[in-house]
Coordinates of C-alpha atoms in Angstrom, one line a residue:
M1 CA -38.0 -1.3 15.9
T2 CA -38.3 -5.2 14.7
E3 CA -42.0 -5.1 15.2
R4 CA -42.8 -1.7 14.2
P5 CA -43.9 -1.9 10.4
N6 CA -43.3 1.6 9.5
A7 CA -39.7 1.7 10.9
L8 CA -38.8 -1.5 9.1
L9 CA -40.4 -0.2 5.7
A10 CA -38.5 2.9 6.3
A11 CA -35.1 1.1 6.7
L12 CA -36.0 -1.1 3.8
L13 CA -36.4 1.7 1.5
A14 CA -33.5 3.8 2.9
L15 CA -31.1 1.1 1.9
A16 CA -32.6 0.4 -1.2
G17 CA -32.4 4.3 -1.8
T18 CA -28.8 4.3 -0.8
T19 CA -28.0 1.4 -3.1
S20 CA -29.4 3.3 -5.9
A21 CA -27.6 6.5 -5.1
L22 CA -24.3 4.3 -5.1
V23 CA -25.1 2.5 -8.7
L24 CA -25.9 5.9 -10.1
A25 CA -22.9 7.4 -9.1
G26 CA -20.7 5.0 -10.3
L27 CA -22.8 5.3 -13.9
A28 CA -22.2 9.0 -13.4
G29 CA -18.5 8.6 -12.9
L30 CA -18.2 6.5 -16.2
A31 CA -20.1 9.1 -18.0
G32 CA -18.0 11.6 -16.8
N33 CA -15.2 10.1 -18.8
G34 CA -17.3 10.5 -22.1
F35 CA -20.6 9.0 -23.1
D36 CA -18.8 6.8 -25.5
V37 CA -16.6 5.2 -22.6
L38 CA -19.9 4.3 -20.8
A39 CA -21.8 3.0 -23.9
A40 CA -18.7 0.9 -24.7
T41 CA -18.6 -0.5 -21.3
V42 CA -22.3 -1.5 -21.2
F43 CA -21.5 -3.4 -24.6
A44 CA -18.6 -5.1 -23.3
A45 CA -20.2 -6.1 -20.2
F46 CA -22.8 -8.1 -22.6
S47 CA -20.6 -9.2 -25.3
A48 CA -20.4 -13.0 -25.7
C49 CA -17.3 -12.9 -27.6
L50 CA -14.5 -14.0 -25.3
L51 CA -11.8 -12.5 -28.0
F52 CA -13.4 -8.9 -27.2
L53 CA -13.5 -9.2 -23.9
M54 CA -9.6 -10.3 -23.9
G55 CA -9.2 -7.2 -26.0
L56 CA -10.6 -5.1 -23.2
N57 CA -8.2 -5.9 -20.8
Q58 CA -7.4 -2.6 -20.4
L59 CA -10.7 -1.8 -19.1
P60 CA -11.0 -1.4 -15.3
L61 CA -13.0 -4.3 -13.5
S62 CA -14.7 -1.6 -11.6
S63 CA -16.5 -0.4 -14.6
L64 CA -18.1 -3.7 -15.4
V65 CA -18.9 -4.2 -11.7
I66 CA -20.9 -1.1 -11.7
V67 CA -22.6 -1.8 -15.4
F68 CA -23.3 -5.1 -14.0
F69 CA -25.3 -4.0 -11.1
A70 CA -27.1 -1.3 -13.0
V71 CA -28.3 -3.5 -16.0
A72 CA -29.2 -6.4 -13.5
S73 CA -31.4 -3.9 -11.3
T74 CA -33.0 -2.1 -14.1
A75 CA -34.0 -5.5 -15.8
A76 CA -35.4 -6.7 -12.3
F77 CA -37.0 -3.5 -11.8
G78 CA -38.9 -3.6 -15.0
R79 CA -40.0 -7.2 -14.8
T80 CA -41.4 -6.4 -11.2
L81 CA -43.4 -3.4 -12.6
L82 CA -45.1 -5.0 -15.5
S83 CA -45.8 -7.9 -13.3
A84 CA -47.6 -5.7 -10.9
I85 CA -49.4 -3.7 -13.6
R86 CA -50.7 -7.1 -14.8
E87 CA -51.7 -8.1 -11.2
A88 CA -53.6 -4.7 -10.7
R89 CA -55.6 -5.0 -13.9
L90 CA -56.8 -8.5 -12.8
L91 CA -57.6 -7.2 -9.3
R92 CA -59.7 -4.3 -10.8
A93 CA -61.6 -6.9 -13.1
L94 CA -63.0 -8.7 -10.0
P95 CA -66.6 -8.7 -9.5
L96 CA -67.1 -7.0 -6.1
R97 CA -70.3 -6.0 -4.7
P98 CA -70.9 -3.7 -1.5
I99 CA -72.1 -5.8 1.4
D100 CA -75.2 -4.0 2.7
D101 CA -75.3 -5.8 6.2
P102 CA -75.9 -2.8 8.6
E103 CA -73.8 -4.3 11.3
L104 CA -70.8 -4.8 9.0
A105 CA -71.2 -1.3 7.4
G106 CA -71.2 0.1 11.2
V107 CA -67.9 -1.5 11.9
A108 CA -66.6 -0.6 8.4
A109 CA -67.6 3.2 9.4
A110 CA -66.1 2.8 12.7
S111 CA -62.9 1.5 11.4
G112 CA -62.6 4.3 8.7
I113 CA -62.8 2.4 5.7
G114 CA -66.6 3.4 4.7
R115 CA -67.6 0.2 3.1
V116 CA -66.8 -3.4 2.6
Y117 CA -66.9 -5.6 -0.3
A118 CA -67.9 -9.0 -1.1
L119 CA -66.5 -11.2 -3.8
P120 CA -68.6 -14.3 -5.1
A121 CA -66.1 -17.1 -4.4
S122 CA -66.6 -20.0 -2.2
Q123 CA -62.9 -20.2 -1.3
P124 CA -62.6 -18.4 2.2
S125 CA -60.4 -15.4 2.1
A126 CA -60.0 -11.8 3.2
F127 CA -57.7 -9.2 1.6
C128 CA -57.4 -5.5 1.1
I129 CA -56.3 -4.4 -2.6
G130 CA -56.2 -1.0 -4.1
L131 CA -53.0 1.4 -4.3
L132 CA -54.5 4.7 -4.0
R133 CA -58.0 3.7 -2.9
P134 CA -57.8 0.6 -0.9
R135 CA -60.8 -1.6 -0.6
V136 CA -61.7 -4.4 1.9
V137 CA -63.0 -7.6 0.4
L138 CA -64.3 -10.7 2.0
T139 CA -65.3 -13.6 -0.1
E140 CA -68.9 -15.1 0.5
G141 CA -67.3 -18.2 1.4
L142 CA -65.8 -16.8 4.4
L143 CA -68.9 -14.9 5.3
T144 CA -70.8 -17.8 5.6
R145 CA -68.0 -19.5 8.0
L146 CA -67.8 -16.8 10.4
D147 CA -70.0 -15.7 13.2
R148 CA -70.6 -12.1 13.7
D149 CA -68.0 -11.1 16.3
E150 CA -65.4 -13.0 13.8
Q151 CA -66.5 -10.9 10.6
A152 CA -65.9 -7.8 12.6
A153 CA -62.5 -8.8 13.6
V154 CA -61.6 -9.4 10.1
V155 CA -63.0 -5.9 9.0
W156 CA -61.0 -4.2 11.8
H157 CA -57.8 -6.1 10.8
E158 CA -58.0 -5.5 7.1
G159 CA -59.3 -2.1 7.8
M160 CA -56.1 -1.1 9.5
H161 CA -54.5 -2.2 6.2
A162 CA -56.6 0.1 4.0
R163 CA -56.3 3.1 6.2
A164 CA -52.4 2.7 6.1
H165 CA -52.3 2.1 2.3
E166 CA -50.5 -1.4 3.0
P167 CA -51.0 -2.4 -0.8
L168 CA -49.0 0.6 -1.9
K169 CA -46.3 0.1 0.8
C170 CA -46.0 -3.5 0.0
L171 CA -45.6 -2.8 -3.7
L172 CA -42.9 -0.3 -3.3
A173 CA -41.2 -2.6 -0.7
R174 CA -41.2 -5.6 -3.2
L175 CA -40.1 -3.4 -6.0
A176 CA -37.0 -2.6 -4.0
V177 CA -36.3 -6.0 -2.6
R178 CA -36.5 -7.6 -6.4
T179 CA -34.5 -4.6 -7.9
F180 CA -31.6 -5.4 -5.4
F181 CA -32.1 -9.2 -5.8
W182 CA -28.4 -9.3 -5.1
M183 CA -28.9 -7.9 -1.7
P184 CA -30.8 -10.6 0.3
A185 CA -30.8 -8.7 3.5
L186 CA -33.6 -6.3 1.9
G187 CA -35.7 -9.7 1.8
E188 CA -35.1 -10.5 5.2
L189 CA -36.4 -6.8 6.1
L190 CA -39.4 -7.6 3.8
D191 CA -40.2 -10.5 5.3
R192 CA -40.3 -8.8 8.9
Y193 CA -42.2 -5.9 7.7
L194 CA -44.9 -8.3 6.3
L195 CA -45.3 -10.1 9.5
A196 CA -45.1 -6.8 11.6
K197 CA -47.9 -4.9 9.5
E198 CA -50.0 -8.2 10.3
L199 CA -49.4 -8.2 14.0
D200 CA -50.0 -4.6 14.4
A201 CA -53.5 -5.2 12.6
D202 CA -54.1 -8.0 14.7
R203 CA -53.7 -5.6 18.0
R204 CA -56.2 -3.4 16.4
A205 CA -58.9 -6.1 15.5
T206 CA -58.3 -7.8 19.2
S207 CA -58.6 -4.4 21.0
N208 CA -62.0 -3.9 19.2
T209 CA -63.4 -7.1 19.3
S210 CA -61.6 -10.3 21.0
R211 CA -58.6 -12.8 20.7
R212 CA -61.1 -15.6 20.1
A213 CA -62.8 -13.7 17.2
L214 CA -59.6 -13.1 15.3
A215 CA -58.2 -16.5 16.1
G216 CA -61.5 -18.1 14.7
A217 CA -61.3 -16.0 11.6
L218 CA -57.4 -17.0 11.2
T219 CA -58.4 -20.7 11.5
E220 CA -60.7 -20.5 8.6
V221 CA -58.2 -18.7 6.1
A222 CA -55.1 -20.6 7.3
G223 CA -53.3 -22.2 4.5
Q224 CA -55.4 -20.1 1.6
L225 CA -53.5 -18.3 -1.0
T226 CA -53.8 -14.4 -1.0
P227 CA -54.2 -12.7 -4.6
A228 CA -51.0 -11.2 -5.9
S229 CA -50.8 -7.4 -5.2
A230 CA -53.0 -7.8 -2.1
V231 CA -52.7 -7.7 1.6
G232 CA -54.6 -10.7 2.9
L233 CA -55.6 -12.1 6.3
A234 CA -53.9 -15.7 5.8
E235 CA -50.5 -14.3 5.6
F236 CA -48.4 -15.4 8.5
S237 CA -51.4 -17.0 10.2
A238 CA -49.5 -19.4 12.2
A239 CA -46.9 -17.0 14.1
R240 CA -50.0 -14.7 14.3
V241 CA -52.1 -17.3 16.2
D242 CA -49.0 -18.0 18.5
R243 CA -48.9 -14.4 19.3
L244 CA -52.7 -14.3 19.8
F245 CA -52.3 -16.7 22.8
D246 CA -49.0 -16.0 23.9
P247 CA -48.0 -12.3 23.7
S248 CA -44.3 -12.8 24.8
A249 CA -43.8 -15.5 22.2
S250 CA -40.4 -14.7 20.1
L251 CA -40.4 -13.9 16.4
P252 CA -38.1 -15.5 13.9
R253 CA -34.5 -14.1 13.6
L254 CA -34.3 -10.8 11.5
F255 CA -31.1 -11.5 9.4
R256 CA -29.9 -14.9 8.9
T257 CA -26.0 -15.4 8.3
R258 CA -26.0 -16.5 4.6
S259 CA -28.2 -13.2 3.9
I260 CA -25.8 -11.2 5.8
V261 CA -22.7 -12.8 4.1
L262 CA -24.2 -12.3 0.6
T263 CA -25.3 -8.7 1.2
F264 CA -21.8 -7.7 2.7
A265 CA -20.1 -9.3 -0.5
S266 CA -22.0 -7.4 -3.3
T267 CA -21.9 -4.2 -1.1
S268 CA -18.2 -4.7 -0.8
A269 CA -18.0 -5.2 -4.6
L270 CA -20.0 -2.1 -5.2
L271 CA -18.1 0.1 -3.0
L272 CA -14.6 -1.0 -4.4
A273 CA -15.9 -0.5 -7.7
L274 CA -16.7 3.2 -6.7
A275 CA -13.6 3.6 -4.8
F276 CA -11.4 2.8 -7.7
P277 CA -13.2 4.7 -10.6
A278 CA -12.4 3.8 -14.3
T279 CA -10.7 6.0 -16.1
L280 CA -10.0 5.6 -20.0
G281 CA -8.0 7.6 -22.5
T282 CA -8.8 8.4 -26.1
V283 CA -6.9 5.7 -27.6
Q284 CA -8.5 2.9 -25.3
S285 CA -12.0 4.2 -26.2
E286 CA -11.1 4.0 -30.0
Q287 CA -9.8 0.6 -29.9
M288 CA -13.2 -0.5 -28.0
W289 CA -15.4 1.2 -30.6
S290 CA -13.2 -0.4 -33.5
M291 CA -14.1 -3.7 -32.0
L292 CA -17.8 -3.1 -31.5
T293 CA -18.3 -1.7 -35.1
S294 CA -16.2 -4.5 -36.8
D295 CA -18.0 -6.5 -39.7
S296 CA -16.5 -9.6 -38.1
L297 CA -19.2 -12.4 -36.6
L298 CA -16.9 -12.5 -33.5
H299 CA -17.2 -8.8 -33.0
G300 CA -19.6 -5.9 -33.3
L301 CA -23.6 -6.3 -33.1
P302 CA -23.7 -9.9 -33.8
G303 CA -21.8 -11.0 -30.8
M304 CA -23.6 -8.1 -28.8
I305 CA -26.8 -9.6 -29.8
V306 CA -25.8 -13.4 -28.8
G307 CA -24.3 -12.1 -25.7
I308 CA -27.3 -10.1 -24.4
V309 CA -29.5 -13.1 -24.9
A310 CA -26.9 -15.4 -22.9
N311 CA -26.2 -12.9 -20.3
L312 CA -30.1 -12.4 -19.7
A313 CA -30.4 -15.9 -19.1
V314 CA -27.4 -15.7 -16.9
L315 CA -29.0 -12.9 -14.8
T316 CA -32.0 -14.8 -14.5
L317 CA -30.2 -18.1 -13.0
A318 CA -28.0 -15.7 -10.9
A319 CA -31.1 -14.1 -9.3
K320 CA -33.0 -17.5 -8.6
F321 CA -29.5 -18.9 -7.0
V322 CA -29.2 -15.7 -4.7
R323 CA -32.9 -16.0 -3.7
R324 CA -32.4 -19.9 -3.0
V325 CA -29.3 -19.3 -1.1
A326 CA -30.6 -16.5 1.2
R327 CA -33.8 -18.8 1.9

């Protein structure tokens, strides 16, 4: 399973989907006590006023845990989605032209992608772009450096990504990982999926050309950056070259201890919050709303606005910390 890209992707998305269901179940439980309780809990979680939080000592910790996970994940999802939209627009603006070379056109047709495109850039690179209609792109700088067999190996490799709609799959996987940044194990699954899909495409390329041809192409693009939102030939090139010449070469460990510990801790917190749901009475809800609507600068809307700004900064730092520890 650890080298089967579709199985890895399915495991990643299933874990992310289960986590989404748990968070939504927690929010539904809060809303079941009344929308005012849910809204007050959200505001309380983002209030910068210490006195306000102290006044909410009757509010169960489980509700704040659920709201924190929900708000943090929603913010991370929105930020990642906006970034993906910007990147897709930039890729659509690339000045691509169809490659008319009969030999490459024949390889493209045999690989099932129909056509290959050239990008007027001196940097040697090859990648697959497009969510719904994937296209294989080779830079002119790479074409001039490769011989015929190496060019064919690149087309077969990237053609595999195009046929499998890898750009779309990678976008879904990255959305899941960055949305639930507090579960580093998802990031480990993503890294293994990205490597496994490259190894899978390498096997198809070598079966239709040769190991020498693909290794030569990888040597030319090693160390080059891949455009954002694209699936590039240069990804994990060192590990792939090792596999080309030593099929028994082992891959890195799938999960690291730190990732497992952090994921277990965050998942346990979420499950405990669901196991002990929040229940608030009418009097408690009225007390929260009275503080939220107070004219005092320490309470109500002014404190909430300051709290939102402060807590967004805290969430950003927390996300960076989790990613750094998980590396």
